[in-house]
Coordinates of C-alpha atoms (C1' of nucleotides) in Angstrom, one line a residue:
Chain E
M6 CA 64.8 61.3 -50.8
P7 CA 64.0 60.9 -47.4
H8 CA 64.7 57.9 -45.3
N9 CA 61.6 56.7 -43.3
H10 CA 63.2 54.0 -40.9
P11 CA 63.1 55.6 -37.3
E12 CA 63.1 52.2 -35.7
S13 CA 66.6 51.4 -37.7
A14 CA 68.0 55.1 -37.1
E15 CA 70.8 53.9 -34.7
R16 CA 71.6 50.6 -36.2
P17 CA 75.0 50.3 -37.9
R18 CA 74.1 50.4 -41.5
D19 CA 75.4 49.6 -44.8
F20 CA 74.6 48.9 -48.5
I21 CA 73.0 45.5 -47.7
R22 CA 71.0 46.3 -45.0
E23 CA 69.7 49.7 -47.1
I24 CA 69.1 47.3 -49.7
V25 CA 66.9 45.1 -47.2
A26 CA 64.9 48.3 -45.7
A27 CA 64.2 49.5 -48.9
D28 CA 62.9 46.0 -50.3
V29 CA 60.6 45.7 -47.1
A30 CA 59.6 49.4 -47.6
A31 CA 58.7 48.5 -50.8
G32 CA 56.8 45.6 -50.0
L33 CA 58.7 43.0 -51.8
H34 CA 58.0 39.2 -50.9
G35 CA 54.9 41.1 -48.8
G36 CA 58.2 42.7 -46.2
R37 CA 59.5 39.6 -45.4
V38 CA 63.3 39.1 -44.9
H39 CA 64.7 35.9 -45.4
T40 CA 68.9 34.9 -45.5
R41 CA 71.2 32.3 -45.0
F42 CA 74.4 31.4 -44.1
P43 CA 75.7 28.7 -46.3
P44 CA 79.1 27.1 -45.1
E45 CA 80.9 24.2 -46.4
P46 CA 81.5 21.8 -44.4
N47 CA 85.3 21.5 -45.2
G48 CA 87.2 22.9 -42.5
Y49 CA 86.3 24.9 -39.2
L50 CA 85.1 28.5 -39.4
H51 CA 87.2 31.5 -39.0
I52 CA 86.6 35.1 -38.0
G53 CA 85.9 35.9 -41.7
H54 CA 83.1 33.8 -41.3
A55 CA 82.1 35.5 -38.4
K56 CA 81.3 38.8 -40.2
S57 CA 79.2 36.9 -42.4
I58 CA 77.5 35.4 -39.9
C59 CA 77.0 38.9 -38.0
L60 CA 75.9 40.0 -41.2
N61 CA 73.1 37.3 -42.1
F62 CA 71.8 36.7 -38.6
G63 CA 71.9 40.2 -37.7
I64 CA 69.7 41.4 -40.6
A65 CA 67.8 38.3 -40.2
R66 CA 66.7 39.7 -36.2
E67 CA 66.8 43.8 -37.4
F68 CA 64.3 43.4 -39.8
G69 CA 62.4 40.3 -38.0
G70 CA 63.1 37.8 -40.6
K71 CA 64.6 34.6 -40.9
C72 CA 68.0 33.1 -41.1
N73 CA 69.1 29.6 -41.9
L74 CA 72.1 27.6 -41.3
R75 CA 72.6 25.8 -44.6
F76 CA 75.9 23.5 -45.6
D77 CA 76.7 23.7 -48.6
D78 CA 78.0 20.1 -49.2
T79 CA 78.2 18.7 -53.1
N80 CA 81.9 17.9 -52.9
P81 CA 81.9 14.8 -50.9
A82 CA 85.9 14.5 -51.6
T83 CA 86.3 17.3 -49.1
E84 CA 83.4 17.3 -46.6
E85 CA 82.8 15.6 -43.5
T86 CA 80.5 15.1 -40.1
E87 CA 83.3 16.6 -37.7
Y88 CA 82.8 19.8 -39.6
V89 CA 79.3 20.3 -39.7
D90 CA 79.2 19.7 -35.8
A91 CA 81.9 22.1 -34.9
I92 CA 80.5 24.6 -37.5
Q93 CA 76.9 24.8 -35.4
D94 CA 79.1 24.8 -32.3
D95 CA 80.6 27.8 -33.0
I96 CA 77.8 29.8 -34.5
R97 CA 75.5 29.4 -31.3
W98 CA 79.0 30.4 -29.3
L99 CA 79.0 33.3 -31.0
G100 CA 75.5 33.9 -30.3
F101 CA 73.2 33.0 -32.9
E102 CA 70.6 30.6 -33.8
W103 CA 69.6 29.5 -36.9
D104 CA 65.8 29.8 -37.9
E105 CA 65.9 26.1 -40.1
L106 CA 68.8 23.9 -40.4
H107 CA 69.1 22.3 -43.7
F108 CA 72.1 20.4 -46.0
A109 CA 72.1 21.5 -49.7
S110 CA 72.6 17.1 -50.1
D111 CA 69.0 17.3 -49.0
Y112 CA 67.9 18.8 -52.6
F113 CA 69.8 16.4 -54.9
D114 CA 66.7 14.8 -55.6
Q115 CA 64.8 18.2 -57.0
L116 CA 68.1 19.5 -58.6
Y117 CA 68.4 16.3 -60.5
E118 CA 64.8 16.8 -61.3
W119 CA 65.6 20.6 -62.5
A120 CA 68.4 19.7 -64.6
C121 CA 66.1 17.2 -66.4
V122 CA 64.1 20.1 -66.7
L123 CA 66.9 22.4 -68.7
I124 CA 67.3 19.3 -70.4
N125 CA 64.1 19.2 -72.1
K126 CA 63.7 22.9 -72.5
G127 CA 67.3 22.6 -74.9
L128 CA 69.4 24.0 -71.8
A129 CA 71.5 21.6 -70.8
Y130 CA 73.9 18.5 -72.8
V131 CA 75.5 16.0 -71.4
D132 CA 79.1 16.2 -72.9
S133 CA 81.3 13.1 -73.2
Q134 CA 84.9 15.4 -73.5
T135 CA 87.3 15.0 -71.2
L136 CA 88.3 17.5 -68.8
E137 CA 91.1 18.7 -71.0
E138 CA 89.1 18.5 -74.2
I139 CA 86.8 20.7 -72.5
R140 CA 89.4 22.9 -70.9
S141 CA 90.8 23.9 -74.2
Q142 CA 87.4 24.5 -75.8
R143 CA 86.8 27.5 -72.8
G144 CA 88.8 30.2 -74.9
T145 CA 90.8 32.8 -73.1
L146 CA 89.8 36.1 -71.6
T147 CA 89.7 37.7 -74.8
E148 CA 89.1 34.7 -77.3
P149 CA 85.5 33.4 -77.2
G150 CA 85.4 29.2 -76.8
R151 CA 84.8 26.7 -79.2
E152 CA 81.5 24.6 -79.3
S153 CA 81.8 21.2 -78.1
P154 CA 80.9 18.8 -80.7
H155 CA 77.9 17.4 -78.0
R156 CA 76.6 20.4 -77.5
N157 CA 73.8 19.6 -80.1
R158 CA 72.5 16.6 -78.9
S159 CA 68.8 16.0 -78.7
P160 CA 67.3 16.2 -75.2
G161 CA 66.2 12.6 -75.7
E162 CA 69.7 11.2 -75.7
N163 CA 70.5 13.9 -73.3
L164 CA 67.8 12.5 -71.2
D165 CA 69.2 9.0 -71.6
L166 CA 72.4 9.8 -71.1
F167 CA 72.1 11.7 -67.8
Q168 CA 69.9 9.0 -66.0
R169 CA 72.6 6.5 -67.0
M170 CA 74.9 9.0 -65.4
K171 CA 73.0 8.6 -62.3
A172 CA 72.3 4.6 -62.5
G173 CA 76.2 4.6 -62.1
E174 CA 76.8 3.2 -65.8
F175 CA 79.6 5.3 -66.5
P176 CA 83.3 5.9 -64.7
D177 CA 84.1 9.6 -62.9
G178 CA 84.9 11.8 -65.8
A179 CA 83.2 10.0 -68.8
H180 CA 80.5 12.8 -68.9
V181 CA 79.6 15.7 -67.5
L182 CA 76.5 17.7 -67.5
R183 CA 76.5 21.4 -69.0
A184 CA 74.5 23.9 -69.1
K185 CA 73.9 25.3 -72.7
I186 CA 74.3 29.1 -72.7
D187 CA 77.1 30.9 -74.9
M188 CA 80.5 29.7 -75.7
A189 CA 80.9 33.0 -76.9
S190 CA 80.0 35.1 -73.7
A191 CA 82.7 37.9 -72.5
H192 CA 81.8 36.0 -69.1
L193 CA 83.9 33.3 -68.8
I194 CA 81.5 31.5 -66.5
M195 CA 78.6 31.5 -69.0
R196 CA 80.6 29.7 -71.2
D197 CA 78.5 26.3 -71.1
P198 CA 79.1 25.8 -66.9
V199 CA 79.6 22.0 -65.6
M200 CA 75.9 21.4 -63.8
Y201 CA 77.2 17.6 -63.1
R202 CA 80.0 15.3 -62.6
I203 CA 80.5 11.8 -61.9
R204 CA 81.8 11.1 -58.7
H205 CA 82.0 7.3 -57.2
A206 CA 82.5 8.5 -54.0
P207 CA 80.3 8.4 -50.6
H208 CA 78.9 11.2 -49.4
H209 CA 78.9 12.2 -45.5
R210 CA 74.9 12.6 -45.5
T211 CA 73.7 10.6 -48.7
G212 CA 75.9 7.3 -48.5
D213 CA 75.9 5.4 -51.9
K214 CA 73.1 6.9 -52.9
W215 CA 74.3 9.5 -55.8
C216 CA 77.5 9.1 -58.5
I217 CA 76.7 12.4 -59.3
Y218 CA 76.4 15.3 -57.7
P219 CA 75.6 19.3 -59.0
M220 CA 78.2 22.1 -58.8
Y221 CA 78.2 24.5 -56.9
D222 CA 76.5 26.8 -59.6
F223 CA 73.6 24.4 -60.0
T224 CA 72.9 24.1 -56.6
H225 CA 73.2 27.3 -54.5
G226 CA 70.6 29.7 -55.9
Q227 CA 68.4 26.9 -56.2
S228 CA 68.5 26.0 -52.4
D229 CA 67.9 29.7 -51.9
A230 CA 64.5 29.1 -54.0
I231 CA 63.5 26.2 -52.0
E232 CA 64.4 27.9 -48.7
K233 CA 62.5 30.9 -49.8
V234 CA 65.4 33.0 -49.2
T235 CA 64.9 36.7 -50.3
H236 CA 68.4 38.2 -50.2
S237 CA 71.6 35.9 -50.7
I238 CA 74.3 37.2 -49.3
C239 CA 78.0 35.9 -50.2
T240 CA 81.5 37.4 -50.7
L241 CA 83.3 39.0 -53.6
E242 CA 84.3 36.3 -55.5
F243 CA 81.1 35.3 -56.6
E244 CA 80.1 38.6 -58.6
N245 CA 81.3 36.9 -61.4
H246 CA 78.9 34.2 -60.2
H247 CA 75.8 36.6 -60.4
P248 CA 74.9 36.4 -63.9
L249 CA 75.0 32.5 -63.6
Y250 CA 72.8 32.4 -60.4
D251 CA 70.2 34.6 -62.4
W252 CA 70.4 32.5 -65.2
F253 CA 69.4 29.2 -63.2
I254 CA 66.4 30.6 -61.2
E255 CA 65.2 32.1 -64.4
N256 CA 65.4 29.4 -66.7
L257 CA 63.9 27.4 -64.0
E258 CA 61.4 29.9 -63.4
I259 CA 61.3 29.5 -59.1
F260 CA 61.8 31.8 -56.2
P261 CA 63.7 34.8 -57.4
S262 CA 66.1 35.2 -54.7
Q263 CA 68.8 37.7 -55.3
Q264 CA 72.4 37.3 -54.6
Y265 CA 74.7 40.5 -53.0
E266 CA 78.2 40.3 -52.6
F267 CA 79.9 42.3 -49.8
A268 CA 84.4 42.1 -49.5
R269 CA 85.4 39.4 -46.7
L270 CA 87.1 40.2 -43.8
N271 CA 91.0 40.4 -43.9
L272 CA 93.3 40.9 -41.1
T273 CA 96.8 41.6 -40.9
Y274 CA 99.3 39.1 -39.5
T275 CA 97.0 35.6 -40.3
V276 CA 95.8 33.6 -42.8
M277 CA 92.2 33.7 -43.8
S278 CA 92.0 30.6 -46.1
K279 CA 90.8 27.1 -44.9
R280 CA 92.9 25.6 -47.5
K281 CA 96.2 27.3 -45.7
L282 CA 94.8 26.4 -42.1
L283 CA 94.5 23.1 -43.5
E284 CA 97.7 23.0 -44.2
L285 CA 99.0 24.3 -41.0
V286 CA 97.1 21.3 -39.1
R287 CA 98.1 18.9 -41.6
E288 CA 101.7 19.6 -41.3
N289 CA 101.3 20.0 -37.2
R290 CA 102.9 23.6 -37.6
V291 CA 99.9 24.2 -35.1
T292 CA 98.4 21.9 -32.8
G293 CA 95.2 21.6 -34.5
W294 CA 92.2 23.5 -35.5
D295 CA 92.1 25.0 -32.3
D296 CA 95.2 26.2 -31.6
P297 CA 95.3 29.3 -29.7
R298 CA 96.8 31.1 -32.6
M299 CA 95.1 30.0 -35.2
P300 CA 92.0 32.8 -36.7
T301 CA 89.7 29.9 -36.2
L302 CA 86.9 31.0 -34.0
C303 CA 87.7 27.4 -31.5
G304 CA 91.4 28.8 -31.8
L305 CA 90.1 32.3 -30.6
R306 CA 87.8 31.0 -28.3
R307 CA 90.5 28.6 -26.6
R308 CA 92.7 32.1 -26.6
G309 CA 89.9 33.7 -24.6
Y310 CA 88.6 36.1 -27.0
T311 CA 84.8 36.7 -26.1
P312 CA 81.8 36.5 -28.6
E313 CA 81.2 40.1 -28.1
A314 CA 84.5 41.3 -28.9
I315 CA 84.2 39.3 -31.9
R316 CA 80.9 40.8 -32.7
N317 CA 82.4 44.1 -31.8
L318 CA 84.9 43.6 -34.4
C319 CA 82.6 43.0 -37.4
A320 CA 80.1 46.0 -36.3
Q321 CA 83.5 48.2 -36.8
V322 CA 84.6 47.3 -39.8
G323 CA 81.4 47.7 -41.5
V324 CA 80.1 45.9 -45.0
T325 CA 81.3 47.2 -48.0
K326 CA 82.5 46.1 -51.4
F327 CA 86.2 47.3 -50.8
N328 CA 88.9 45.0 -50.6
S329 CA 89.9 45.6 -47.3
L330 CA 93.1 44.5 -44.7
T331 CA 91.8 45.4 -41.5
D332 CA 94.6 45.9 -39.0
M333 CA 94.8 43.3 -36.0
V334 CA 95.0 45.7 -33.1
V335 CA 91.1 46.3 -34.2
L336 CA 90.5 42.9 -32.9
E337 CA 92.6 42.9 -30.0
N338 CA 91.3 46.2 -29.4
A339 CA 87.8 44.8 -29.3
L340 CA 88.8 42.0 -26.6
R341 CA 90.6 44.7 -24.5
N342 CA 87.7 46.5 -23.8
D343 CA 85.6 43.9 -23.6
L344 CA 87.5 42.0 -21.0
N345 CA 88.5 45.7 -19.2
K346 CA 84.9 45.6 -18.1
R347 CA 84.2 42.2 -17.4
A348 CA 87.9 40.6 -16.2
E349 CA 88.7 40.2 -12.7
R350 CA 92.0 41.6 -11.8
R351 CA 94.9 39.0 -10.3
M352 CA 98.4 39.2 -9.9
A353 CA 100.6 36.5 -11.8
V354 CA 104.7 37.2 -12.3
L355 CA 105.7 35.7 -15.1
R356 CA 109.5 35.4 -15.5
P357 CA 110.5 35.6 -11.4
L358 CA 112.8 37.8 -9.8
K359 CA 113.2 36.8 -6.0
V360 CA 113.2 39.8 -4.0
V361 CA 113.9 39.5 0.3
I362 CA 112.6 41.9 2.3
T363 CA 115.1 41.9 4.9
N364 CA 113.5 44.2 7.5
Y365 CA 110.5 42.2 7.2
P366 CA 109.8 39.7 9.8
D367 CA 111.0 36.2 9.2
G368 CA 107.9 33.3 9.0
E369 CA 105.0 36.1 9.4
T370 CA 102.3 36.1 7.1
E371 CA 99.5 39.0 6.4
Q372 CA 96.4 39.2 4.5
L373 CA 96.2 42.7 2.2
E374 CA 93.1 43.4 0.5
A375 CA 93.0 44.0 -2.7
I376 CA 90.0 45.2 -5.3
N377 CA 88.9 42.4 -7.9
N378 CA 88.1 44.8 -10.6
P379 CA 88.1 48.6 -10.2
E380 CA 86.0 49.1 -13.2
D381 CA 83.0 47.0 -11.5
E382 CA 82.7 47.5 -7.8
S383 CA 80.5 44.7 -7.6
A384 CA 83.3 42.0 -8.3
G385 CA 84.3 42.7 -4.9
K386 CA 87.7 42.3 -2.9
R387 CA 90.0 39.2 -2.3
S388 CA 92.9 39.3 0.2
V389 CA 96.2 38.4 -0.9
P390 CA 99.2 37.2 1.1
F391 CA 102.2 38.7 1.9
S392 CA 105.3 37.7 3.7
K393 CA 109.3 38.4 4.0
V394 CA 109.9 36.5 0.3
L395 CA 108.6 37.9 -3.1
Y396 CA 108.4 37.3 -6.4
I397 CA 108.2 40.2 -8.7
E398 CA 108.8 40.6 -12.7
R399 CA 112.2 40.4 -14.1
D400 CA 111.4 43.2 -16.3
D401 CA 110.3 45.4 -13.4
F402 CA 114.0 45.7 -12.3
M403 CA 117.0 47.8 -13.9
E404 CA 120.4 47.8 -12.6
D405 CA 120.9 50.6 -14.7
P406 CA 117.7 52.2 -15.4
P407 CA 117.0 55.1 -17.8
K408 CA 115.7 58.2 -16.7
K409 CA 112.4 57.4 -18.0
F410 CA 111.8 53.8 -16.2
F411 CA 109.7 54.6 -13.2
R412 CA 110.5 50.8 -11.6
L413 CA 112.8 49.4 -9.4
G414 CA 116.7 50.5 -9.3
P415 CA 119.2 50.0 -6.7
G416 CA 118.4 52.8 -4.0
R417 CA 114.7 53.1 -6.0
E418 CA 111.5 53.2 -4.0
V419 CA 108.4 51.7 -5.3
R420 CA 105.2 50.4 -4.3
L421 CA 103.8 46.6 -4.3
R422 CA 100.7 46.7 -4.9
Y423 CA 98.5 46.7 -2.3
A424 CA 101.2 45.9 -0.1
Y425 CA 104.0 48.4 0.8
F426 CA 106.5 50.9 -0.8
I427 CA 109.6 49.3 -0.8
T428 CA 113.5 50.5 -1.4
C429 CA 116.4 48.3 -3.5
Q430 CA 118.9 47.9 -1.5
E431 CA 121.4 45.6 -3.2
A432 CA 120.8 43.4 -6.3
I433 CA 122.7 39.8 -5.1
K434 CA 124.2 38.2 -8.4
D435 CA 125.7 34.7 -9.5
D436 CA 129.2 33.9 -10.6
S437 CA 128.1 34.2 -14.3
G438 CA 127.2 38.2 -13.1
E439 CA 123.5 37.1 -13.3
I440 CA 120.9 38.9 -11.1
V441 CA 120.0 36.1 -9.1
E442 CA 118.3 38.4 -6.2
L443 CA 116.9 41.9 -4.8
H444 CA 117.6 43.0 -1.2
C445 CA 114.9 45.6 0.1
T446 CA 113.7 46.9 2.5
Y447 CA 110.1 48.3 3.4
D448 CA 108.4 51.1 5.2
P449 CA 105.7 49.3 7.6
A450 CA 103.6 52.9 7.3
T451 CA 103.1 52.2 4.0
R452 CA 100.6 49.1 5.0
G453 CA 98.2 49.2 1.8
G454 CA 100.2 51.1 -0.9
D455 CA 99.6 54.6 1.0
A456 CA 102.3 56.8 2.6
P457 CA 100.8 58.4 5.2
D458 CA 103.5 61.4 4.5
G459 CA 101.9 61.8 1.4
R460 CA 104.9 60.4 -0.2
K461 CA 104.6 59.6 -3.6
V462 CA 106.7 56.7 -5.4
K463 CA 106.8 56.6 -9.8
G464 CA 106.0 53.0 -10.2
T465 CA 103.9 50.3 -8.6
L466 CA 104.8 46.6 -9.1
H467 CA 102.6 43.4 -9.1
W468 CA 104.2 40.7 -7.2
V469 CA 103.5 37.0 -5.7
S470 CA 104.6 35.9 -2.3
A471 CA 107.0 32.8 -2.5
E472 CA 105.5 30.9 0.0
H473 CA 102.5 31.2 -0.8
A474 CA 102.7 31.0 -5.0
L475 CA 101.1 28.4 -7.2
D476 CA 103.4 27.4 -10.3
A477 CA 102.0 27.7 -13.5
E478 CA 103.0 27.2 -17.1
V479 CA 101.8 30.5 -19.1
R480 CA 101.6 30.6 -23.2
L481 CA 102.5 33.5 -24.5
Y482 CA 101.2 34.4 -27.9
D483 CA 102.5 36.5 -31.1
H484 CA 101.0 36.9 -34.5
L485 CA 100.5 33.7 -36.9
L486 CA 103.0 35.4 -39.5
K487 CA 105.7 37.7 -39.4
V488 CA 104.1 40.0 -42.5
E489 CA 101.6 42.1 -42.5
S490 CA 100.0 40.5 -45.6
L491 CA 100.5 37.2 -47.5
G492 CA 100.2 39.1 -50.6
D493 CA 103.4 40.3 -49.8
V494 CA 105.0 37.0 -50.5
G495 CA 106.0 36.5 -54.0
E496 CA 104.6 33.8 -55.9
D497 CA 107.6 31.3 -56.0
E498 CA 107.9 31.5 -52.6
D499 CA 106.7 29.5 -49.8
W500 CA 104.1 31.6 -47.8
K501 CA 105.0 29.3 -44.9
D502 CA 108.0 30.3 -44.7
A503 CA 106.2 34.2 -43.7
L504 CA 104.9 32.1 -40.6
N505 CA 106.2 33.8 -37.4
P506 CA 108.7 31.6 -35.8
N507 CA 108.1 32.9 -32.4
S508 CA 104.3 32.5 -32.2
L509 CA 104.4 30.9 -29.2
E510 CA 106.5 31.3 -26.1
T511 CA 105.7 28.9 -23.3
L512 CA 106.9 29.9 -20.0
T513 CA 107.5 27.5 -17.1
G514 CA 108.2 28.4 -13.3
C515 CA 105.5 31.6 -13.5
K516 CA 104.0 32.5 -9.8
L517 CA 100.5 33.0 -9.8
E518 CA 98.2 34.4 -6.4
P519 CA 97.1 31.4 -4.6
S520 CA 93.3 32.8 -5.4
L521 CA 94.0 31.7 -8.9
A522 CA 94.0 28.3 -8.0
D523 CA 90.0 28.2 -8.1
V524 CA 89.9 29.9 -12.2
Q525 CA 88.2 27.6 -14.4
P526 CA 88.8 27.3 -18.3
G527 CA 86.4 29.7 -20.1
T528 CA 87.3 32.8 -17.4
S529 CA 88.9 35.3 -18.5
I530 CA 91.6 37.0 -15.8
Q531 CA 93.8 40.1 -15.9
F532 CA 97.1 39.6 -14.8
E533 CA 97.9 43.3 -13.8
R534 CA 100.1 45.1 -15.8
L535 CA 100.7 41.9 -18.3
G536 CA 97.4 41.2 -19.9
Y537 CA 94.5 38.9 -20.2
F538 CA 94.6 35.2 -19.2
T539 CA 92.5 32.4 -19.2
P540 CA 93.2 29.0 -18.2
D541 CA 93.9 26.5 -21.3
S542 CA 90.8 24.8 -22.1
V543 CA 92.7 21.4 -23.0
D544 CA 95.3 21.3 -20.6
H545 CA 95.1 23.0 -17.5
T546 CA 94.1 21.2 -14.2
A547 CA 94.3 22.0 -11.0
D548 CA 97.8 20.5 -10.3
K549 CA 98.9 21.9 -13.3
P550 CA 97.7 25.2 -14.2
V551 CA 98.2 26.3 -18.1
F552 CA 97.2 29.5 -18.8
N553 CA 97.0 31.3 -22.8
R554 CA 97.6 35.0 -23.4
S555 CA 94.6 36.1 -25.0
V556 CA 96.1 39.8 -25.3
T557 CA 98.2 42.3 -24.0
L558 CA 97.9 45.3 -22.0
K559 CA 98.9 48.5 -23.6
D560 CA 101.7 49.2 -22.7
A561 CA 103.1 52.5 -22.7
W562 CA 106.7 51.7 -21.6
A563 CA 107.0 49.3 -24.1
K564 CA 106.1 51.9 -26.6
I565 CA 109.2 54.2 -25.4
Q566 CA 111.7 51.5 -25.5
K567 CA 110.9 51.1 -29.2
K568 CA 110.8 54.5 -29.9
Q569 CA 114.4 54.4 -28.4
G570 CA 115.6 51.2 -29.3
Chain X
rU14 C1' 93.6 42.2 -74.6
rG15 C1' 87.7 40.6 -72.5
rC16 C1' 84.4 40.9 -68.7
rC17 C1' 82.4 41.9 -63.4
rC18 C1' 83.3 44.9 -59.3
rG19 C1' 86.0 48.6 -56.4
rG20 C1' 89.5 53.1 -55.2
rU21 C1' 87.4 59.1 -49.0
rG22 C1' 93.2 60.6 -43.2
rG23 C1' 98.2 55.5 -41.8
rU24 C1' 93.9 51.7 -41.1
rG25 C1' 88.5 50.4 -41.3
rU26 C1' 84.4 53.5 -42.6
rA27 C1' 80.2 57.7 -42.8
rA28 C1' 78.1 61.3 -45.7
rC29 C1' 72.1 59.1 -50.7
rG30 C1' 73.7 66.8 -55.5
rG31 C1' 74.3 71.1 -49.7
rU32 C1' 79.4 72.5 -43.4
rA33 C1' 84.1 65.8 -45.5
rG34 C1' 82.3 63.1 -39.7
rC35 C1' 83.0 58.6 -36.4
rA36 C1' 86.2 54.7 -34.3
rC37 C1' 91.3 52.6 -34.4
rG38 C1' 96.1 54.4 -34.8
rA39 C1' 99.9 58.2 -33.4
rA40 C1' 101.2 62.7 -31.0
rU41 C1' 100.7 65.9 -26.2
rG42 C1' 98.7 66.9 -21.8
rA43 C1' 95.5 65.7 -17.3
rC44 C1' 94.5 61.8 -14.0
rU45 C1' 95.7 57.1 -11.5
rC46 C1' 97.8 52.2 -6.2
rU47 C1' 97.9 48.5 -13.0
rG48 C1' 103.3 52.7 -17.6
rG49 C1' 96.0 49.7 -17.4
rA50 C1' 91.3 52.7 -17.6
rU51 C1' 89.2 57.4 -18.2
rC52 C1' 89.3 62.6 -19.6
rA53 C1' 90.8 66.4 -23.1
rU54 C1' 93.2 68.4 -27.4
rU55 C1' 96.2 67.6 -31.8
rU56 C1' 97.0 65.1 -36.1
rA57 C1' 96.2 63.8 -41.1
rG58 C1' 91.7 62.3 -46.3
rU59 C1' 87.7 62.6 -51.3
rC60 C1' 93.5 58.6 -57.3
rU61 C1' 93.6 62.0 -61.4
rA62 C1' 91.6 64.9 -65.8
rG63 C1' 87.3 67.0 -68.2
rG64 C1' 81.9 67.9 -68.1
rU65 C1' 76.8 68.8 -66.2
rU66 C1' 75.4 72.2 -61.6
rC67 C1' 74.3 77.9 -57.8
rA68 C1' 76.5 73.5 -55.4
rA69 C1' 79.9 66.8 -56.9
rA70 C1' 83.0 62.3 -52.5
rU71 C1' 78.1 61.9 -54.7
rC72 C1' 75.9 62.4 -61.5
rC73 C1' 78.2 61.7 -66.5
rU74 C1' 82.9 60.5 -69.9
rA75 C1' 88.0 59.4 -70.2
rG76 C1' 92.2 57.4 -67.8
rC77 C1' 94.7 55.7 -63.5
rC78 C1' 95.4 52.2 -59.9
rG79 C1' 93.3 47.9 -57.1
rG80 C1' 91.0 43.1 -57.0
rG81 C1' 88.1 39.1 -59.6
rC82 C1' 87.2 35.6 -63.5
rA83 C1' 89.5 30.6 -68.4
rA84 C1' 88.8 23.3 -61.3
rC85 C1' 84.6 18.0 -63.5
rC86 C1' 86.5 23.5 -55.6
rA87 C1' 83.1 26.2 -53.1

RNA sequence: UGCCCGGUGGUGUAACGGUAGCACGAAUGACUCUGGAUCAUUUAGUCUAGGUUCAAAUCCUAGCCGGGCAACCA
């Protein structure tokens, strides 16, 4: 069976795209492809949603089709306009634009009519039992359920009751509209599922118009049908709903949208449940939905992640029905790969150690030329001031260095990047024995960083001139969780005990090279040898710079230490 | 115990009855004014047992393991 899609040969393929391609080839719906992304506006989008967004919008783009954004807003208790706005911002930021914007709540009138259709067909009835009664009759995994005493009410009676439910004659919970399917079905979901419940609650869009609200199952497929969605792609937990999805469409005789399920994205060391993320926000475990430790799109954005990196991750993980757990390093690598090509380099010292160049003239300053991005010549060059007193990273000096430590130690010579070779002559300590300052000498002949005699050094350090340095706060982020997966947490334990207590480390008194004064939020910069950083979009000001670490650079020395340590 | 869906190196995936491939990780080496990047090499896999077939990761059967389902949530 040959594949005749040469135009799509290089695209990432997956089982859903193959189905779509086959449907197009077969001329289904005239070859039209229409998808939708259907978030519930009860929280912010996270990177798991990004996978769904890339899939749905990506397929539409690749097959010349359309993709709608539809808010699945059938539960007035949890949904808010704040989320509606944020979700749209995040989708656009990720790089996608919808063809049509819809709200399931726009279909409430149509849905009500369709409920009446089912009542008239004898396929739906009003049940007046309590929630507990209905629950107790549902049966178990192995035993069939029992039929409600109201199951055989006449269509006329049902219609009357349903209209009065809508008219607001009854309090919450007094009645419910149920589909009349099969209380003995092996599919629990088919045991007369609830279609409508009474909720005297204002809705973020329809206000007080309704006091009955349709359930997800009685909304989603029909919304797809109304919009003539050809491929309704959702995550695995809706697989069980598939027969019901089809049942409503068939019995209503409406457009036959087809549902397909794929596995949601799971990442190590983080949580992807909206409920849990909301818990972190409400309990102030994080500063908000956009806390840079959060896996939300706004959190990742503030952290310094780029849309490209997130889209690349989604392409790399693929689309399957296998319930997988993707290593966080894949995401981190996607960011490094993107930023390595684009981010300009600067020097910044996070934990400063003072260095005095004893043989350098007092009061002199010279400008040294530095390359902005070795991966991109068009990024040009800049000058960096050098003077007698500098800062280097505390980690770059060891009093008693092991063999594999290539940096500074007593009597050792290293290169200061773009500047000079220096040799450590003396480490000055305070009364408590802590090293407070290094005295070094420099070799004037090595200006720029090369020795005319061909002498080599093992290490190159970043540095900042003390006199010219900018003071800054730098926030270092680590995993939200200290365990790979919440699946490792026992059911009797509080999942929040798995939160990493060291997920944020705030450093003050960091020293930046002066050119960093101009960096605007939204820009990613590599601090050489340290990682990629970005000004914090909330707290950064020119007077008081605040940088977030997006991701570290790969660190071979740290790896050696870890292996030996 | 019922129903639905899955199981390919450490991780994520490809192979559509015909050479088990790719990426990430890991390891080694080269190069390097970032212990970054880059380049090269290596590592390691079809859940099990039967069956069909010239040929099975792929089809069939059974088992094992994992996920989901008993909200008036989505």
